[in-house]
Short mmCIF file of N, CA and C in Angstrom, two decimals:
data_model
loop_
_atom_site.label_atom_id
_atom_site.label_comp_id
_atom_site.label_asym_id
_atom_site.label_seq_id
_atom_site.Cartn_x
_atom_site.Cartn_y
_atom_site.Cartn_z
N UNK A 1 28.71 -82.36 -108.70
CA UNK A 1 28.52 -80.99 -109.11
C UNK A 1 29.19 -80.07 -108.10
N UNK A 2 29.34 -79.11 -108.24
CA UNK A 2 30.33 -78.35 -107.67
C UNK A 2 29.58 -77.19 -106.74
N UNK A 3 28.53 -77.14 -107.11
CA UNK A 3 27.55 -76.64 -106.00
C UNK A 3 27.05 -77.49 -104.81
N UNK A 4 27.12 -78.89 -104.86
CA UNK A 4 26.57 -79.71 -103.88
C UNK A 4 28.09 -79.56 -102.78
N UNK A 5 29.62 -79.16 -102.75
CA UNK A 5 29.97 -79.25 -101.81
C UNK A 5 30.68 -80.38 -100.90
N UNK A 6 30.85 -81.28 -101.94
CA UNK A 6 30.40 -83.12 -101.38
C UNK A 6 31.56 -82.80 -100.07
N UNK A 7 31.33 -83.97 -98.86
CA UNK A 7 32.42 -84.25 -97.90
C UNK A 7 33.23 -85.67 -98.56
N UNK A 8 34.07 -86.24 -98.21
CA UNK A 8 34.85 -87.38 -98.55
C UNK A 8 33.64 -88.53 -98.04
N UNK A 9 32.88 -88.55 -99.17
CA UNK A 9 31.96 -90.21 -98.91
C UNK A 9 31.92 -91.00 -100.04
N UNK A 10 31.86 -92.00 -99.88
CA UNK A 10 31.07 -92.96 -100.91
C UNK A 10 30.02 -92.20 -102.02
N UNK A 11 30.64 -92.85 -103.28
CA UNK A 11 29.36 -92.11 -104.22
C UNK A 11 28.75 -92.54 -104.32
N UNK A 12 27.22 -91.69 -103.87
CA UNK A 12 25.81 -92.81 -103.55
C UNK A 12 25.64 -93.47 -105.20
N UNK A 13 24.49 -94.08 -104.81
CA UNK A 13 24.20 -94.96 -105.70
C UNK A 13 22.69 -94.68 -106.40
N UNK A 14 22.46 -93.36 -106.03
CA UNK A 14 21.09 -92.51 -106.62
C UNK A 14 19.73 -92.87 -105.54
N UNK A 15 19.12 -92.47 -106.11
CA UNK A 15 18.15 -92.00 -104.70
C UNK A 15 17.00 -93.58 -105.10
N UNK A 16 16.68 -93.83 -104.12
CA UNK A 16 15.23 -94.79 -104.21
C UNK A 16 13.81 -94.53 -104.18
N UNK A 17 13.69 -93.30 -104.75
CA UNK A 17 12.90 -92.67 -105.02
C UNK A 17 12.96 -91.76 -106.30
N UNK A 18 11.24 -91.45 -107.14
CA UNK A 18 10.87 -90.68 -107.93
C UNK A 18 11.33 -89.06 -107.97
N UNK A 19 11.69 -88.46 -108.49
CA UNK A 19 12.85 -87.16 -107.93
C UNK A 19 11.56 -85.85 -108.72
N UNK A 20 10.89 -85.05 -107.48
CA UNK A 20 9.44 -84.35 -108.30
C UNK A 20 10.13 -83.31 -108.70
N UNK A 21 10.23 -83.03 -109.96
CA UNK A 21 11.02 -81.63 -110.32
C UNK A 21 10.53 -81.09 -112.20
N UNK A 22 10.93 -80.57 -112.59
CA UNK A 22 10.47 -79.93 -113.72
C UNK A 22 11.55 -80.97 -115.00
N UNK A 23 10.93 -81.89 -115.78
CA UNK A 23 11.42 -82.80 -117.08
C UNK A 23 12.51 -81.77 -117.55
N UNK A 24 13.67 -82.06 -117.86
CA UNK A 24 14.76 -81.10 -118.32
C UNK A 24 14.48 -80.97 -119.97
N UNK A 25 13.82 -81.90 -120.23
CA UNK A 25 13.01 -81.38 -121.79
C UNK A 25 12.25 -80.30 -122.03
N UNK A 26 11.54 -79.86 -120.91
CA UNK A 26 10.88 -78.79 -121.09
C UNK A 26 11.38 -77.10 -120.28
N UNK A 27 12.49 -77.39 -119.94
CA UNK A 27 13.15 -76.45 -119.54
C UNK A 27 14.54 -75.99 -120.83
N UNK A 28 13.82 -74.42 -121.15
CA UNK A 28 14.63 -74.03 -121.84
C UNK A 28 16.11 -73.75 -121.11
N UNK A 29 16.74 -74.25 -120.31
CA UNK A 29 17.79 -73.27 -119.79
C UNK A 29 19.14 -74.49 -119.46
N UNK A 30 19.91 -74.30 -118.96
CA UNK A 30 21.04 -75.60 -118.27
C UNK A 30 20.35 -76.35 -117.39
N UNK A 31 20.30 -77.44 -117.14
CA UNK A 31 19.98 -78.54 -116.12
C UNK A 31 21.00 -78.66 -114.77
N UNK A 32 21.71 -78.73 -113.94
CA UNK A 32 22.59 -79.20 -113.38
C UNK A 32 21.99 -80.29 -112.09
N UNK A 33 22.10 -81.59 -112.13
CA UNK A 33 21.82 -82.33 -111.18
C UNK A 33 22.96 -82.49 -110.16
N UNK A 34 22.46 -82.91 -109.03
CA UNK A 34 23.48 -83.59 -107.72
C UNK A 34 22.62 -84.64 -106.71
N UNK A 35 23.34 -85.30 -106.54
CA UNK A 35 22.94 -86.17 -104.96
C UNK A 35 24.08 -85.80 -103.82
N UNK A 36 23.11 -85.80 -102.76
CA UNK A 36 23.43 -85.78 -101.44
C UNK A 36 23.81 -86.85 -101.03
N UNK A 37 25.26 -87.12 -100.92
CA UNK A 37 25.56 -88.75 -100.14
C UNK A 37 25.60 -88.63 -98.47
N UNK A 38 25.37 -89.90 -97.62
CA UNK A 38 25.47 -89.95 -96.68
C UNK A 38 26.71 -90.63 -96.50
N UNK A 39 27.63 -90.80 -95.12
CA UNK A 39 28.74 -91.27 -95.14
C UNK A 39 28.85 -92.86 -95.73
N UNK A 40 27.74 -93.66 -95.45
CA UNK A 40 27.40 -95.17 -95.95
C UNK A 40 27.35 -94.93 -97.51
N UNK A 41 27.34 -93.88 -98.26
CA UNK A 41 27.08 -94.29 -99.56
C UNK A 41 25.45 -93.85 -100.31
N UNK A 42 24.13 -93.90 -99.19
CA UNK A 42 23.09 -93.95 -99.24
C UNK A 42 22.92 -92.48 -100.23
N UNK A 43 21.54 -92.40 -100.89
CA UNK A 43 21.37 -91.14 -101.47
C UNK A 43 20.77 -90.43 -100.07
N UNK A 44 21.25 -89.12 -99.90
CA UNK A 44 19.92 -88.39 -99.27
C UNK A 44 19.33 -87.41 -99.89
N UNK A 45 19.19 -87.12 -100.83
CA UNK A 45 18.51 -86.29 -101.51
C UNK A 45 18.94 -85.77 -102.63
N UNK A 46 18.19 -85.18 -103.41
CA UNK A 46 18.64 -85.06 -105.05
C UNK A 46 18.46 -83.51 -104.99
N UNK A 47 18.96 -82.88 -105.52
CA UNK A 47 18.90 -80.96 -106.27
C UNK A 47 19.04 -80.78 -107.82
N UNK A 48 18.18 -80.09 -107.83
CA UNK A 48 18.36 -80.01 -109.14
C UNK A 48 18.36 -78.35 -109.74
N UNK A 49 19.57 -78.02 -110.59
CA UNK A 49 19.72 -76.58 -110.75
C UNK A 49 19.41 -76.05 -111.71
N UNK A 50 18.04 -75.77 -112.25
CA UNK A 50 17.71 -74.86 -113.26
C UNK A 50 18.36 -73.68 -113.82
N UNK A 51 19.09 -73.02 -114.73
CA UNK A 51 20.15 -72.26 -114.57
C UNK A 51 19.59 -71.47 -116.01
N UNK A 52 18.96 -70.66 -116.30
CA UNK A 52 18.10 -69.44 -117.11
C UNK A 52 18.64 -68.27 -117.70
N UNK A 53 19.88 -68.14 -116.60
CA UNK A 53 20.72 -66.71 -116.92
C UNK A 53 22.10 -67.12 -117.90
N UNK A 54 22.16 -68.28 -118.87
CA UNK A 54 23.35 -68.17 -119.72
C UNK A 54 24.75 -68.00 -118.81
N UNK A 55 24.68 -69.20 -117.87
CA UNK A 55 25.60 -69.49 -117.68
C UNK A 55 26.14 -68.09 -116.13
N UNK A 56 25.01 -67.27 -115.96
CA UNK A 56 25.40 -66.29 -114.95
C UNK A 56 25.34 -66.86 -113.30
N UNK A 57 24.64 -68.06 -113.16
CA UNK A 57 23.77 -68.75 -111.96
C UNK A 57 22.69 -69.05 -112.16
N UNK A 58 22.14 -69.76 -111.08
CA UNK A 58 20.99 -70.11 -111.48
C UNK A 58 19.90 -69.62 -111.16
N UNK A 59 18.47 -70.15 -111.96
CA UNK A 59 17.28 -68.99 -111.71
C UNK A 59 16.28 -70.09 -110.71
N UNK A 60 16.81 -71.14 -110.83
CA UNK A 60 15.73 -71.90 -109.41
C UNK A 60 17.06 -73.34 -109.11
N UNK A 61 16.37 -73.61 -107.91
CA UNK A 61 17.16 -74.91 -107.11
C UNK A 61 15.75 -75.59 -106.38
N UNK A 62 15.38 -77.08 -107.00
CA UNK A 62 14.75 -77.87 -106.69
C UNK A 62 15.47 -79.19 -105.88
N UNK A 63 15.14 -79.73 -104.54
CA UNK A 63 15.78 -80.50 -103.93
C UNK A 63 14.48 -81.25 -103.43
N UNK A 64 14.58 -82.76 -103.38
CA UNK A 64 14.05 -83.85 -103.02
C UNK A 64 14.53 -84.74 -101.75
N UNK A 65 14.14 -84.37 -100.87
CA UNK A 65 14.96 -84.67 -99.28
C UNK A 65 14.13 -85.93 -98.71
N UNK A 66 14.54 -87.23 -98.86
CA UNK A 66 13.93 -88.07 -98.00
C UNK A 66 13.74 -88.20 -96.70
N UNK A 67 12.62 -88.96 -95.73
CA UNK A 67 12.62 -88.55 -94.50
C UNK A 67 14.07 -88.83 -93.78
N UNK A 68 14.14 -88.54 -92.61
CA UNK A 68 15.47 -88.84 -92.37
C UNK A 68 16.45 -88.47 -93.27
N UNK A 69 16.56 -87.52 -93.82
CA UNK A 69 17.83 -86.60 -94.25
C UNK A 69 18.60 -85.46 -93.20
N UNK A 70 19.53 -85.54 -93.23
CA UNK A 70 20.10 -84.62 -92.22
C UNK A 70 20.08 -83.42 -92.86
N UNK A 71 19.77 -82.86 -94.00
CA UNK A 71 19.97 -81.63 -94.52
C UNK A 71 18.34 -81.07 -94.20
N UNK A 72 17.17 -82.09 -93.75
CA UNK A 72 16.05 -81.31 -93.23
C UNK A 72 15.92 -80.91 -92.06
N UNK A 73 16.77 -80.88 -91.04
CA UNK A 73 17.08 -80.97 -90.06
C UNK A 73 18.02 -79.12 -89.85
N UNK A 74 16.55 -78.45 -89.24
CA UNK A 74 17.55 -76.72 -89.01
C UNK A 74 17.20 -76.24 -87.89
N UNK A 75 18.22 -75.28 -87.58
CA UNK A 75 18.29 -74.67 -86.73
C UNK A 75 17.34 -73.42 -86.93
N UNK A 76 16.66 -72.80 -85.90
CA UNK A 76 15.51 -71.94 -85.72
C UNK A 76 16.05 -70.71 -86.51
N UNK A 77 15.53 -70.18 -87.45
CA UNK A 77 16.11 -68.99 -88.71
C UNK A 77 16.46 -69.03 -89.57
N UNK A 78 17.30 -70.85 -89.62
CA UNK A 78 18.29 -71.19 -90.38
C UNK A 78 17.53 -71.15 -91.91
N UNK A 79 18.29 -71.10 -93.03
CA UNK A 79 17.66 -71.22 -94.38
C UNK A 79 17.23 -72.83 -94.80
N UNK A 80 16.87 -73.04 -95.66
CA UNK A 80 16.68 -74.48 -96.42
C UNK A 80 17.98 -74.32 -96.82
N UNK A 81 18.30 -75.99 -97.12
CA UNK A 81 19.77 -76.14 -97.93
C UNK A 81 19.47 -75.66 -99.09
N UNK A 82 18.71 -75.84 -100.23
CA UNK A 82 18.12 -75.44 -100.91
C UNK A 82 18.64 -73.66 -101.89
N UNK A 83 18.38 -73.23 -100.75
CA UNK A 83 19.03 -71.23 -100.35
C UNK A 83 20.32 -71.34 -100.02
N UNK A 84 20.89 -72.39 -99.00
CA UNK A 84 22.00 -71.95 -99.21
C UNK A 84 22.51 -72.36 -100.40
N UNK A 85 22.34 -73.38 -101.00
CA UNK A 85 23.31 -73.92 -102.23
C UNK A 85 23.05 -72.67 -103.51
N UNK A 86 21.95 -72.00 -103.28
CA UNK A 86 21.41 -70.81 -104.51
C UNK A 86 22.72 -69.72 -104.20
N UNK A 87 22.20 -69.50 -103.23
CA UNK A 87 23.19 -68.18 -102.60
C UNK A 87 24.62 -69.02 -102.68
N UNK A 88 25.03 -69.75 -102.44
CA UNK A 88 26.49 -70.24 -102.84
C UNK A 88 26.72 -70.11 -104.39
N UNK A 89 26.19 -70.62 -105.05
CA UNK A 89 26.37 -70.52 -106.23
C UNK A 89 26.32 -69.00 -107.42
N UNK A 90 25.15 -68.25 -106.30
CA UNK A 90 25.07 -66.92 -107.11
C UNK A 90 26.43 -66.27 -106.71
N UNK A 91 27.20 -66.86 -105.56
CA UNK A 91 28.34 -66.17 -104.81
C UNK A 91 27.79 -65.14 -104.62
N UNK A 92 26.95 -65.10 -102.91
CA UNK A 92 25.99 -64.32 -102.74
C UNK A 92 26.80 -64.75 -101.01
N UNK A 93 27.44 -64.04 -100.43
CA UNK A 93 27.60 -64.21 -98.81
C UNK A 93 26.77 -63.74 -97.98
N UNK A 94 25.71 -63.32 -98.66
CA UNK A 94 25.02 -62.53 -97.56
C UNK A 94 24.51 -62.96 -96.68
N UNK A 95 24.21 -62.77 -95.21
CA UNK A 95 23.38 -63.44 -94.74
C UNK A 95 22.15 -63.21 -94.34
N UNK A 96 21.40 -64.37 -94.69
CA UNK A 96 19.97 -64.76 -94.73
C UNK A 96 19.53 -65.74 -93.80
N UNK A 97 18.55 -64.91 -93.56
CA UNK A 97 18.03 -65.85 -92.53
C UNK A 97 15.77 -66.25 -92.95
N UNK A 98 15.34 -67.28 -92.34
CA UNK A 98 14.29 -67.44 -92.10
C UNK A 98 12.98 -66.38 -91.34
N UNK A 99 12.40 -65.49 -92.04
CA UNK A 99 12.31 -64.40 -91.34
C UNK A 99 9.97 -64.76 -90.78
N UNK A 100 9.60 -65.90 -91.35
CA UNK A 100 8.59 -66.21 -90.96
C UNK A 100 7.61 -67.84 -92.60
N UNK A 101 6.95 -68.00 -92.41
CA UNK A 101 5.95 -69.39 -92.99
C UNK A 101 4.66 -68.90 -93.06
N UNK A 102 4.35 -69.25 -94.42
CA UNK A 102 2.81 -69.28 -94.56
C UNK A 102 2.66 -70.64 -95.35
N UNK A 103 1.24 -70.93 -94.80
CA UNK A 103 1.04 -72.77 -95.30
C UNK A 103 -0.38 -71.97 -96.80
N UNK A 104 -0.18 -72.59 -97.64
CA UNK A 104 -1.08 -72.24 -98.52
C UNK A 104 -1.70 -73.36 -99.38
N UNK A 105 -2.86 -73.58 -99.45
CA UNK A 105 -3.21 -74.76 -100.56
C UNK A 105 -3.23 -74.74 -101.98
N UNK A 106 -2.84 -75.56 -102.54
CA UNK A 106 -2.69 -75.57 -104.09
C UNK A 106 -2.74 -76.27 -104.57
N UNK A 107 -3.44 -76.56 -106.23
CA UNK A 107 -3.67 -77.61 -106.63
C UNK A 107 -3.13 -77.95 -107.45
N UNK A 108 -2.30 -79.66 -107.75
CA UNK A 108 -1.28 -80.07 -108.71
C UNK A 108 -1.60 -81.02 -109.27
N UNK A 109 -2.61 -80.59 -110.44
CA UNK A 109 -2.84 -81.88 -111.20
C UNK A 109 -4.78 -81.72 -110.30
N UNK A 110 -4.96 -83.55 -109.69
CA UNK A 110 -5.62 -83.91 -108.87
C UNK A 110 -5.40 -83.61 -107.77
N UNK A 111 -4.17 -83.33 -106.89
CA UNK A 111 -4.05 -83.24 -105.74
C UNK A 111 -4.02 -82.15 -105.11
N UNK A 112 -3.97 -82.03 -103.79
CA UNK A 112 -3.97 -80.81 -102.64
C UNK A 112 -2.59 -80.85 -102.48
N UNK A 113 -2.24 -79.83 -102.79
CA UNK A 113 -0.75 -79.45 -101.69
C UNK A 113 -0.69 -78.79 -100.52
N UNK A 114 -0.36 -78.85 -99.87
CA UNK A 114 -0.25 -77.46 -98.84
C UNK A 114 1.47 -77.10 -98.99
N UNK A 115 1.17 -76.04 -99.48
CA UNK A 115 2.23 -75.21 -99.30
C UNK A 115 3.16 -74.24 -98.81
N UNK A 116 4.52 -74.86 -98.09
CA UNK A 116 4.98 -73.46 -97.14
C UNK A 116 5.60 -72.46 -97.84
N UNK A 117 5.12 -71.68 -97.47
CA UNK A 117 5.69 -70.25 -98.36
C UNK A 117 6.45 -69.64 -97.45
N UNK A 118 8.40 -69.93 -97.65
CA UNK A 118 9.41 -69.37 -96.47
C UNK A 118 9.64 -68.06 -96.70
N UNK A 119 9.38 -67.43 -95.85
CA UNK A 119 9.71 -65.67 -96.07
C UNK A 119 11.27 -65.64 -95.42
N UNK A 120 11.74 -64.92 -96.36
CA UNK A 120 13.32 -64.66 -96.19
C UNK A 120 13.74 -63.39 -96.31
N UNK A 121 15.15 -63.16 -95.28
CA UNK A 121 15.24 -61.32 -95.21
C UNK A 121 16.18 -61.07 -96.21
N UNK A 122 16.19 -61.73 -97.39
CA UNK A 122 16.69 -61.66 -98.43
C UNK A 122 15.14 -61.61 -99.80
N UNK A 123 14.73 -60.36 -100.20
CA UNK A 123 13.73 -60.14 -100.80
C UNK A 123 13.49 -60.79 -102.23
N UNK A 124 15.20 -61.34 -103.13
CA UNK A 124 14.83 -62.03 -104.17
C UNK A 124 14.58 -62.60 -103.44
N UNK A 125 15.31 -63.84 -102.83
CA UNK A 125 14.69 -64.94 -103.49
C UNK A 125 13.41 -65.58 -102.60
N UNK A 126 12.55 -66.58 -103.37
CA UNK A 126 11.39 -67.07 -103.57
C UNK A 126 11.85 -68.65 -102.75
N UNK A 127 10.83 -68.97 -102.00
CA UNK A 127 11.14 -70.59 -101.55
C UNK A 127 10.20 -70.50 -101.03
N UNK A 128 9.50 -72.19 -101.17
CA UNK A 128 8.68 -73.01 -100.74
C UNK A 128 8.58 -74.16 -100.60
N UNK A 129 7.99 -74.79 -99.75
CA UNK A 129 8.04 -76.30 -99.42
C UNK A 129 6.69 -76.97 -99.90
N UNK A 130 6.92 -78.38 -99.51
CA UNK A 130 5.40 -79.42 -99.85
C UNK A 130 6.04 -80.58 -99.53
N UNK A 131 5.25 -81.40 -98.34
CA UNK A 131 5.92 -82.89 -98.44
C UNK A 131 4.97 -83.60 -99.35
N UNK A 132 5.82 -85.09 -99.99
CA UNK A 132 4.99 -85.38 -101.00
C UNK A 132 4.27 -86.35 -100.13
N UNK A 133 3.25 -87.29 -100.46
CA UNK A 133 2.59 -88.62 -99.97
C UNK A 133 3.36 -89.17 -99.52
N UNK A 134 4.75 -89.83 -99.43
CA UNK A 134 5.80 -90.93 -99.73
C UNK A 134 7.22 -90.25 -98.41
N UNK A 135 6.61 -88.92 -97.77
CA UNK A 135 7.18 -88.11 -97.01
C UNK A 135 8.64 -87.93 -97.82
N UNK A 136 8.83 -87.64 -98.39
CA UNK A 136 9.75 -86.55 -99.64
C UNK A 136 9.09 -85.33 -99.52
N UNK A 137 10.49 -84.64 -99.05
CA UNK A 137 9.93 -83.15 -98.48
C UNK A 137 10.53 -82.02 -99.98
N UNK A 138 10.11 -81.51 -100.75
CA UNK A 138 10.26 -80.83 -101.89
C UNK A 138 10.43 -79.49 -101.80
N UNK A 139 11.53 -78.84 -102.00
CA UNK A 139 12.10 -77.28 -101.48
C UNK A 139 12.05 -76.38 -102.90
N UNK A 140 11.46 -75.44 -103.60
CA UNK A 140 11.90 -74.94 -104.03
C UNK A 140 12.36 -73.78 -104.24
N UNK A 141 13.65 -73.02 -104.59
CA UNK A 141 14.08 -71.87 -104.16
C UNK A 141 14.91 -71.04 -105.86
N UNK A 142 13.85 -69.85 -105.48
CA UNK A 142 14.01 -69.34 -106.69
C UNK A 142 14.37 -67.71 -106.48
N UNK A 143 15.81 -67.29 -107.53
CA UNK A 143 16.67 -66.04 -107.77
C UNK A 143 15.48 -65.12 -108.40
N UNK A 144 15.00 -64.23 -107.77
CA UNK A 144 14.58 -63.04 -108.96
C UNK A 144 13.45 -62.98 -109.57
N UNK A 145 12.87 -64.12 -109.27
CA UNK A 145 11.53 -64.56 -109.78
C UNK A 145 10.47 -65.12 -108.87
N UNK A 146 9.64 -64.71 -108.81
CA UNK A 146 8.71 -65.26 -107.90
C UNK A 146 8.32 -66.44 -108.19
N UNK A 147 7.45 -67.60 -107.35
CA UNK A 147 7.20 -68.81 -107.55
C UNK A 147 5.53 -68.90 -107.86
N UNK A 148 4.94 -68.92 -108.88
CA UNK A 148 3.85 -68.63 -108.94
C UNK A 148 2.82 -69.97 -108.82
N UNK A 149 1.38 -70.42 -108.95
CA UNK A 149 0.71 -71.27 -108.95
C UNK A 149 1.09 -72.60 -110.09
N UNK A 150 1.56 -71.39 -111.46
CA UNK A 150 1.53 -71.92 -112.54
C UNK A 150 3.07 -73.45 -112.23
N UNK A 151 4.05 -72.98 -111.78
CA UNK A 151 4.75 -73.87 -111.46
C UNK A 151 4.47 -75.05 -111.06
N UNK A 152 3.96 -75.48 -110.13
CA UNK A 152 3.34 -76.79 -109.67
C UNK A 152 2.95 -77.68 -110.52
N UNK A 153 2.16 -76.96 -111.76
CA UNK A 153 1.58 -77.58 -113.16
C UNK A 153 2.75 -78.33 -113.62
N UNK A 154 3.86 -77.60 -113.80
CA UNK A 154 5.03 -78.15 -114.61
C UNK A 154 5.98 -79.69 -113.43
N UNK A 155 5.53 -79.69 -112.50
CA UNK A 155 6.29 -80.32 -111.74
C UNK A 155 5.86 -81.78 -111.88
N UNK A 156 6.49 -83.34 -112.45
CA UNK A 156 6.40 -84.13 -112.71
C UNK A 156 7.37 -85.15 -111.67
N UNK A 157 7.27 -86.49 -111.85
CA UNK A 157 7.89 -87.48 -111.29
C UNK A 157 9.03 -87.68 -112.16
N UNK A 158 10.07 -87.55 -111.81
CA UNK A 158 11.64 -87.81 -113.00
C UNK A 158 12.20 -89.39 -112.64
N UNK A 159 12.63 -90.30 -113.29
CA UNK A 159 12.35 -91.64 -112.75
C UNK A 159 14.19 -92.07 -111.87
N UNK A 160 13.96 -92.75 -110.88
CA UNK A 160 15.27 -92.37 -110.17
C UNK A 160 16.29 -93.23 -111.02
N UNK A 161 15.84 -93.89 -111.74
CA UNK A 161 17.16 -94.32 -112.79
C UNK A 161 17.97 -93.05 -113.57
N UNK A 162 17.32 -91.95 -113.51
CA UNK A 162 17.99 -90.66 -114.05
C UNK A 162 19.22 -90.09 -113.78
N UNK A 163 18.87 -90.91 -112.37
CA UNK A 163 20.26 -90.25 -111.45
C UNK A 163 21.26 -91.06 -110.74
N UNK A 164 21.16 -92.19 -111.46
CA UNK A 164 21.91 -93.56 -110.76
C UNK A 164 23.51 -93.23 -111.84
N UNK A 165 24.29 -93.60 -111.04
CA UNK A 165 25.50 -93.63 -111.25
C UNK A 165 26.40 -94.95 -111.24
N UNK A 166 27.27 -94.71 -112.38
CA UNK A 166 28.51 -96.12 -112.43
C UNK A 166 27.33 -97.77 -112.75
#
């Protein structure tokens, strides 16, 4: 996909893991998937681009980062990859930075989340974190719309054969 950016690697071979994101059946809007390759080939993480505005950009970016991913890995201010790939894609240069975190609990399904709620000096957009059980760290970052409780409801296990390639 042309938002992920790729460097000259090996095309992974999809992630070894359950990818937590919203069933593209129940999303009225474009889907756009990507994997994160590492130079070996390995997946490091999956994104997934909800896209709402008819083709204008997209209205959320969901990413699935296994431990040991280098894209979880920031510098103090720095954004989630997550934001930057939004803001790349809205062709948005602005710069944004990490402007403070709130941890919040929420409930998905049966479970507890705790949730980071990233405050950004960019006022759209919306992002939050949750690592899952399985330490899969789950980013989501949303254009224009706030991220409300109700979301979490919609968020399911997508099976990683979804995203296996060749």
């Amino acid at each position: 996909m042309s938002f992920l950016r790729r460097h000259r690697a090996a095309t992974p071979a999809g992630p070894d893991f359950d990818v937590l994101a919203m069933d593209p059946g129940d999303w009225p809007g474009n889907l756009g998937a990507g994997l994160l390759p590492a130079a070996d080939g390995s997946c490091q993480g999956v994104f997934l681009r909800y896209d709402l505005f008819g083709g204008r950009g997209p209205a959320m970016i969901i990413g699935n980062l296994p431990e040991g991913s280098p894209a979880r890995e920031l510098a103090d201010g720095e954004v989630p990859f997550e934001v930057a790939q939004l803001l790349a894609a809205l062709e948005n240069d602005e710069d944004v930075e990490v402007t403070g975190s709130e941890d919040c609990p929420v409930m998905q399904g049966d479970n507890l989340l705790i949730v980071r709620k990233i405050k950004l000096s960019e006022s759209r957009i919306s992002c939050v974190q949750f690592d899952r059980s399985d330490n899969v760290l789950v980013t989501i970052a949303s254009w224009d719309r706030p991220i409300t409780d109700d979301l979490y409801a919609l968020l399911k296990p997508l099976p990683a054969e979804l995203f296996q390639q060749g």
